[in-house]
CSV table of C-alpha atoms in Angstrom, one decimal:
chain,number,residue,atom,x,y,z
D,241,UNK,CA,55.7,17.2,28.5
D,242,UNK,CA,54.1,16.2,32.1
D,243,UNK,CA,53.4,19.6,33.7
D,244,UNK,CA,51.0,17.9,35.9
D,245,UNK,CA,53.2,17.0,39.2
D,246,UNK,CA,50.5,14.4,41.3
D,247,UNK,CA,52.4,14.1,44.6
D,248,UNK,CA,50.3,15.0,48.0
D,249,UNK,CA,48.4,17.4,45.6
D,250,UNK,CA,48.5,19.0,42.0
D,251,UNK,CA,50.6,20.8,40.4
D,252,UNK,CA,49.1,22.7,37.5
D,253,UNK,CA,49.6,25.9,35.2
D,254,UNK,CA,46.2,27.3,35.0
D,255,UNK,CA,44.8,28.6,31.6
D,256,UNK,CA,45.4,31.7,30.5
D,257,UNK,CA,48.0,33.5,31.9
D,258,UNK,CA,46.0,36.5,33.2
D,259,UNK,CA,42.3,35.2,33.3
D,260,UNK,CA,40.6,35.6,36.7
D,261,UNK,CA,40.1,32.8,39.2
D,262,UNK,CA,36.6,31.1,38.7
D,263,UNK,CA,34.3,31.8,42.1
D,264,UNK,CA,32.4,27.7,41.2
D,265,UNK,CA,35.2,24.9,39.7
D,266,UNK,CA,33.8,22.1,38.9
D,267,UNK,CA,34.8,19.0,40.0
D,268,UNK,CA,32.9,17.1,37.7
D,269,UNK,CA,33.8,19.0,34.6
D,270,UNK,CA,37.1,17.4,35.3
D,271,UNK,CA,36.4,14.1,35.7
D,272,UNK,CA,34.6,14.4,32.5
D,273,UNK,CA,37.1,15.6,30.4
D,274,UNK,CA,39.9,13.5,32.2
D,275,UNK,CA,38.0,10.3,30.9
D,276,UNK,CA,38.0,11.8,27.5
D,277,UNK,CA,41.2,12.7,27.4
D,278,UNK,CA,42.2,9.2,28.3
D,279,UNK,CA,40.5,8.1,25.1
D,280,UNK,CA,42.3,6.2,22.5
D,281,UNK,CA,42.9,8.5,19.9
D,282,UNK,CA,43.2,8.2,15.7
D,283,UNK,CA,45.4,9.7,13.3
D,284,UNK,CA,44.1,11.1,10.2
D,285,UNK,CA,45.9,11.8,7.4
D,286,UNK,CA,46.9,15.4,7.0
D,287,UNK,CA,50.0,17.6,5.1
D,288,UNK,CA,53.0,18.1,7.0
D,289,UNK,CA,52.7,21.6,5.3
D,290,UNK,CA,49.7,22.4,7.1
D,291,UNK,CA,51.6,22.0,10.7
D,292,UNK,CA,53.4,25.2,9.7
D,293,UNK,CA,50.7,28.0,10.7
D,294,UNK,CA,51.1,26.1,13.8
D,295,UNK,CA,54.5,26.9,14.5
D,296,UNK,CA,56.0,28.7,17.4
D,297,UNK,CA,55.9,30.3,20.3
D,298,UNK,CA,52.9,29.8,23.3
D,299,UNK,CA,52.8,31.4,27.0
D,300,UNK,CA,51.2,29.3,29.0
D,301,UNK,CA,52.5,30.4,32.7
D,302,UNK,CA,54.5,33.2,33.6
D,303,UNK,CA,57.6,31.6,33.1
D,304,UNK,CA,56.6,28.9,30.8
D,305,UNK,CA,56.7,28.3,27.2
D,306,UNK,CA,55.5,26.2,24.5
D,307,UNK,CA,57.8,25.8,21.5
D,308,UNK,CA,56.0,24.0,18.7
D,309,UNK,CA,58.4,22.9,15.7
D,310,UNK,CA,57.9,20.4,12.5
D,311,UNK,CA,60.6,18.3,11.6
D,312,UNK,CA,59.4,17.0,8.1
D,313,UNK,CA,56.6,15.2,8.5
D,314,UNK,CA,57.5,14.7,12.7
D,315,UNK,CA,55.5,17.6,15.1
D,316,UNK,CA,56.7,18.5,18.2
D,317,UNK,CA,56.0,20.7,21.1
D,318,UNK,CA,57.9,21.0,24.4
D,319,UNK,CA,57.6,23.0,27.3
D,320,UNK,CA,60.4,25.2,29.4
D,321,UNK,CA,62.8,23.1,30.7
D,322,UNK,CA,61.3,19.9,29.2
D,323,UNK,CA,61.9,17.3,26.0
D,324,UNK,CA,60.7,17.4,22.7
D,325,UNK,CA,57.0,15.4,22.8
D,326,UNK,CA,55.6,14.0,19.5
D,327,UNK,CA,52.1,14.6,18.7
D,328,UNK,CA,50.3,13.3,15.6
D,329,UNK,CA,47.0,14.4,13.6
D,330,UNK,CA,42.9,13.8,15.3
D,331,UNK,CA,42.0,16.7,13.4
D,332,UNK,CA,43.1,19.8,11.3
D,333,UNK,CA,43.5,21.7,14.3
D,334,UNK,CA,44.1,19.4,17.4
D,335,UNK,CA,46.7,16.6,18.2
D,336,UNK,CA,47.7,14.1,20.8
D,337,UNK,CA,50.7,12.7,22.3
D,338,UNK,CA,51.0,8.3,22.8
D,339,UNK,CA,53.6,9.0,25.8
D,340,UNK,CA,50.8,10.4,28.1
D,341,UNK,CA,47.0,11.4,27.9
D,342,UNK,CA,47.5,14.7,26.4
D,343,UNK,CA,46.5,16.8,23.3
D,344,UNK,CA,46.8,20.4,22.1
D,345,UNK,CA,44.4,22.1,19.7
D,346,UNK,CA,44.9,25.4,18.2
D,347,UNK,CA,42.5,28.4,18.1
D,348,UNK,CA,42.3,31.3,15.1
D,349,UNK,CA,41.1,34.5,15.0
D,350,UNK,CA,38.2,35.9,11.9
D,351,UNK,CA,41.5,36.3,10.0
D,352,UNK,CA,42.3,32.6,10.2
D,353,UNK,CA,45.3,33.6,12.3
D,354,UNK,CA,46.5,31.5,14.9
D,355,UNK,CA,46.0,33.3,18.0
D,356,UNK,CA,46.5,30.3,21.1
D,357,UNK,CA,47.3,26.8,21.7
D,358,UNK,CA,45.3,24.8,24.2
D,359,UNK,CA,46.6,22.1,26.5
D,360,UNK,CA,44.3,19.0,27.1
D,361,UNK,CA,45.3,17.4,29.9
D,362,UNK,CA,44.7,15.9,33.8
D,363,UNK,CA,40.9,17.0,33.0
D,364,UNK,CA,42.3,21.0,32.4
D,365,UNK,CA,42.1,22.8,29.7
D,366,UNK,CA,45.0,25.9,29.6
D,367,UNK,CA,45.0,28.5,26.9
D,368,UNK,CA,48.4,29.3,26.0
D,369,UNK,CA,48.5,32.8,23.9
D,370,UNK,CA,50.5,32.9,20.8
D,371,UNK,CA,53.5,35.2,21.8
D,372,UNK,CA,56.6,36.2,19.5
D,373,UNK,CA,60.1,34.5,19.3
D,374,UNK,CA,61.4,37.7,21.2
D,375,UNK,CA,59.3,37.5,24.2
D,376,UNK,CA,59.5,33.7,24.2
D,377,UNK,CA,63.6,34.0,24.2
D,378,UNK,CA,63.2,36.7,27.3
D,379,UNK,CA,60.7,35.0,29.5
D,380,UNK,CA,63.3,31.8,29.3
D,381,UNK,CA,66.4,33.9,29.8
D,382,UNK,CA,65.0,35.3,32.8
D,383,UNK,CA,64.1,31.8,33.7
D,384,UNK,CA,67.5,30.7,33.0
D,385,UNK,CA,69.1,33.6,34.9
D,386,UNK,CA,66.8,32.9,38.1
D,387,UNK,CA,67.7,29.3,37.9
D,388,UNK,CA,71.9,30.1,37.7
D,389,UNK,CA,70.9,32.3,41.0
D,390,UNK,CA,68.8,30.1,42.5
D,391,UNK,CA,66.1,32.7,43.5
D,392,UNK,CA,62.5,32.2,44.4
D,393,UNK,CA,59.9,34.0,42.0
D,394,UNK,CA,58.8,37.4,44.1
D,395,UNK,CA,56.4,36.5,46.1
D,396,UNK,CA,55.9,32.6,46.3
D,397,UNK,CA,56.9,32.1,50.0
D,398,UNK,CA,54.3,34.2,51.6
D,399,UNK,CA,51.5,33.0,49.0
D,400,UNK,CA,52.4,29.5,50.0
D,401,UNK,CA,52.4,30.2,53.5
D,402,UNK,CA,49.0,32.0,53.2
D,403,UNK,CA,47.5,28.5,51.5
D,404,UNK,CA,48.9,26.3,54.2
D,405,UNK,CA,47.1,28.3,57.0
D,406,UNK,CA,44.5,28.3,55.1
D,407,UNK,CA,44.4,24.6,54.9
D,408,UNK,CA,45.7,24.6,58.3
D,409,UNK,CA,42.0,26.2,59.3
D,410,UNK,CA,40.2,23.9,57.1
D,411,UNK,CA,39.6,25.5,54.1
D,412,UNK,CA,41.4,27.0,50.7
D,413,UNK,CA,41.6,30.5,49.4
D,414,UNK,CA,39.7,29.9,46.1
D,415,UNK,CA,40.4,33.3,45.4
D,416,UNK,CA,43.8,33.2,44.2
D,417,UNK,CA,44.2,30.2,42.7
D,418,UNK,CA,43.8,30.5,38.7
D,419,UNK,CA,40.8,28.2,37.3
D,420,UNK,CA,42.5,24.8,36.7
D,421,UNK,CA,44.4,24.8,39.7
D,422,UNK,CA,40.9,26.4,41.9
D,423,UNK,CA,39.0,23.2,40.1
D,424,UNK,CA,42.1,21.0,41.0
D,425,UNK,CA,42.2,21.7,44.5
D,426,UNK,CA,38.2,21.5,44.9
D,427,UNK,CA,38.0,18.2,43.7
D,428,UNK,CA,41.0,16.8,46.0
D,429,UNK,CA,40.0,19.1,49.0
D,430,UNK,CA,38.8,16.2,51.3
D,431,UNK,CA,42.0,14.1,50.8
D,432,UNK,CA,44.7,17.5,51.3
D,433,UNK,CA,42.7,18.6,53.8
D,434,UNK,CA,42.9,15.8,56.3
D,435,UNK,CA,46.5,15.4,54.8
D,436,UNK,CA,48.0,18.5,56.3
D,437,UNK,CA,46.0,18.2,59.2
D,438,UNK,CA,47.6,15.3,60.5
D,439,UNK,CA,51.0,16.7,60.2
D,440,UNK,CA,50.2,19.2,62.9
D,441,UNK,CA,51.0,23.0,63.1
D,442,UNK,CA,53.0,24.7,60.7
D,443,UNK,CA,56.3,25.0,62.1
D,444,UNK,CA,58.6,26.3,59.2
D,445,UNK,CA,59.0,27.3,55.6
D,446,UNK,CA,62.5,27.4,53.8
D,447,UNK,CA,63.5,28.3,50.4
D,448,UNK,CA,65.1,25.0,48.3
D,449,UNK,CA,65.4,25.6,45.1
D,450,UNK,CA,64.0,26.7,41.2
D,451,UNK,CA,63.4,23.6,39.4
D,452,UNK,CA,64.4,23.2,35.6
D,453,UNK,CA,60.3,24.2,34.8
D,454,UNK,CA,60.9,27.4,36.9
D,455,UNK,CA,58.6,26.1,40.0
D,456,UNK,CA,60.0,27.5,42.8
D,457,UNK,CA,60.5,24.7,45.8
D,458,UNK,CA,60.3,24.8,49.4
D,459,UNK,CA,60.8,22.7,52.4
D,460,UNK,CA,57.9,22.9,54.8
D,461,UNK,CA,58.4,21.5,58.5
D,462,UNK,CA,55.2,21.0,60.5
D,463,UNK,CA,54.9,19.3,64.1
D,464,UNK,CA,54.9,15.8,62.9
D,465,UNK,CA,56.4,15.4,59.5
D,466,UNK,CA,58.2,17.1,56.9
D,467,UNK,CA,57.3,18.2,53.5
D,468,UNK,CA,58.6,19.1,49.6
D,469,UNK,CA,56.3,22.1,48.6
D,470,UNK,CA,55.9,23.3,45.0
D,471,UNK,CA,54.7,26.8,43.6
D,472,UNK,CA,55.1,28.4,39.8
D,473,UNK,CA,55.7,32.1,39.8
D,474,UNK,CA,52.5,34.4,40.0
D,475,UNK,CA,50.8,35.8,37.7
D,476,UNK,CA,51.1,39.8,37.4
D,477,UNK,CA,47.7,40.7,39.6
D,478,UNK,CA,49.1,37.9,42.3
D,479,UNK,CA,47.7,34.7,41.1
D,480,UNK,CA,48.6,31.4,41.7
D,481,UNK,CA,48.7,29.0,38.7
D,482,UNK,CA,50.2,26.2,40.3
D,483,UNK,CA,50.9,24.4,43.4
D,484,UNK,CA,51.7,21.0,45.3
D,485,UNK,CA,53.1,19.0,47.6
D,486,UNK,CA,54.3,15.5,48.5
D,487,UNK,CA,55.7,13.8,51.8
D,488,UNK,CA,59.6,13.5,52.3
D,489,UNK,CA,60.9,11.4,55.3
């Protein structure tokens, strides 16, 4: 269930798919809900039968899906291109997973409909929108499809290459990021900053490869060391929801 990819940076899918990036995160929002999040949690007793409304399909990236099943009295959720994760009972509407600090809770509309899941996790917290089985099955076949090619998401190699020069000048491009990501990046900003500084100029950026998840990977060479960059597909007004980095010899 990990979505969260802590390498030289963050990786995150930002919540919701089309919201607009927020001009202030907040640092220590974060690191307040992070050390919630890490609290031990209780089960409480509660119907299998109840899980039910819960069921089915959530978008929370452009390429990425929840699928939340029951198996008898077992819940489940995974994301694209990941495993089955258990989660067991806090609440009526909100559970939590013992493999990692993570929840999801569930939001309804007047009409008591379930309308979004919401992720809990890494101090984020990403609204996933209820979508149907249909659009679920064609946002992972496309996935699928773009994996058996091997082709980068339109769009991801000059968006990366913008936030590296970026970086490169000292600063970040809040503008594009989506929320999470924009609060992720503020709160590690003096650590990536002096990071990619001491690698030197920017000397090259080449396609790798679409992971499993659908994050698009690229090597990035720069004067004095070489790098494993990450991106997720952006969203329809050019968005990025997630991005990060890490070190290769």
């Amino acid at each position: 269930m990990k979505l969260v990819l802590i390498v030289g940076a963050i990786l995150l899918v930002a919540p919701p798919v089309f919201a607009q990036a927020d001009p202030n995160p907040s640092p220590t929002l974060n690191a307040e809900r992070r050390s919630e999040q890490a609290l031990p949690r209780n089960m409480v007793p509660f119907d299998p039968a109840r899980f039910d409304k819960y069921v089915g399909y959530y978008q929370l990236g452009p390429s990425t899906i929840f699928t939340v099943i029951r198996d008898g009295d077992h819940f489940f959720a995974r994301l694209t291109g990941q495993i089955n994760v258990e989660f067991f009972p806090e609440s009526e509407t909100k559970f939590f997973a013992t493999v990692v600090h993570e929840q999801i809770s569930f939001n309804t509309d007047g009409q008591g409909q379930v309308t979004e899941l919401v992720l809990h996790q890494n101090g984020a917290e990403q609204v996933a929108p209820r979508v149907d089985e249909s659009t679920a099955k064609n946002i992972e076949t496309s996935l699928a499809q773009r994996i058996k090619n091997n082709t980068p998401s339109p769009g991801t190699e000059a968006a990366l290459r913008h936030q590296i020069e970026e970086m490169e000048k000292g600063q970040r491009d809040y503008s594009v990021l989506m929320p999470a990501l924009a609060s992720a990046a503020k709160e590690q900003e003096p650590m990536i900053l002096s990071a990619i500084s001491s690698l030197g100029p920017l000397k090259s950026i080449t396609f790798r490869a679409v992971t499993p998840g659908g994050v698009d990977s690229y090597d990035v060479a720069f004067e004095r060391g070489s790098s494993e960059w990450f991106i997720t597909p952006l969203t329809p007004d050019g968005k990025i929801t997630g991005m990060g980095w890490r070190r290769v010899p």
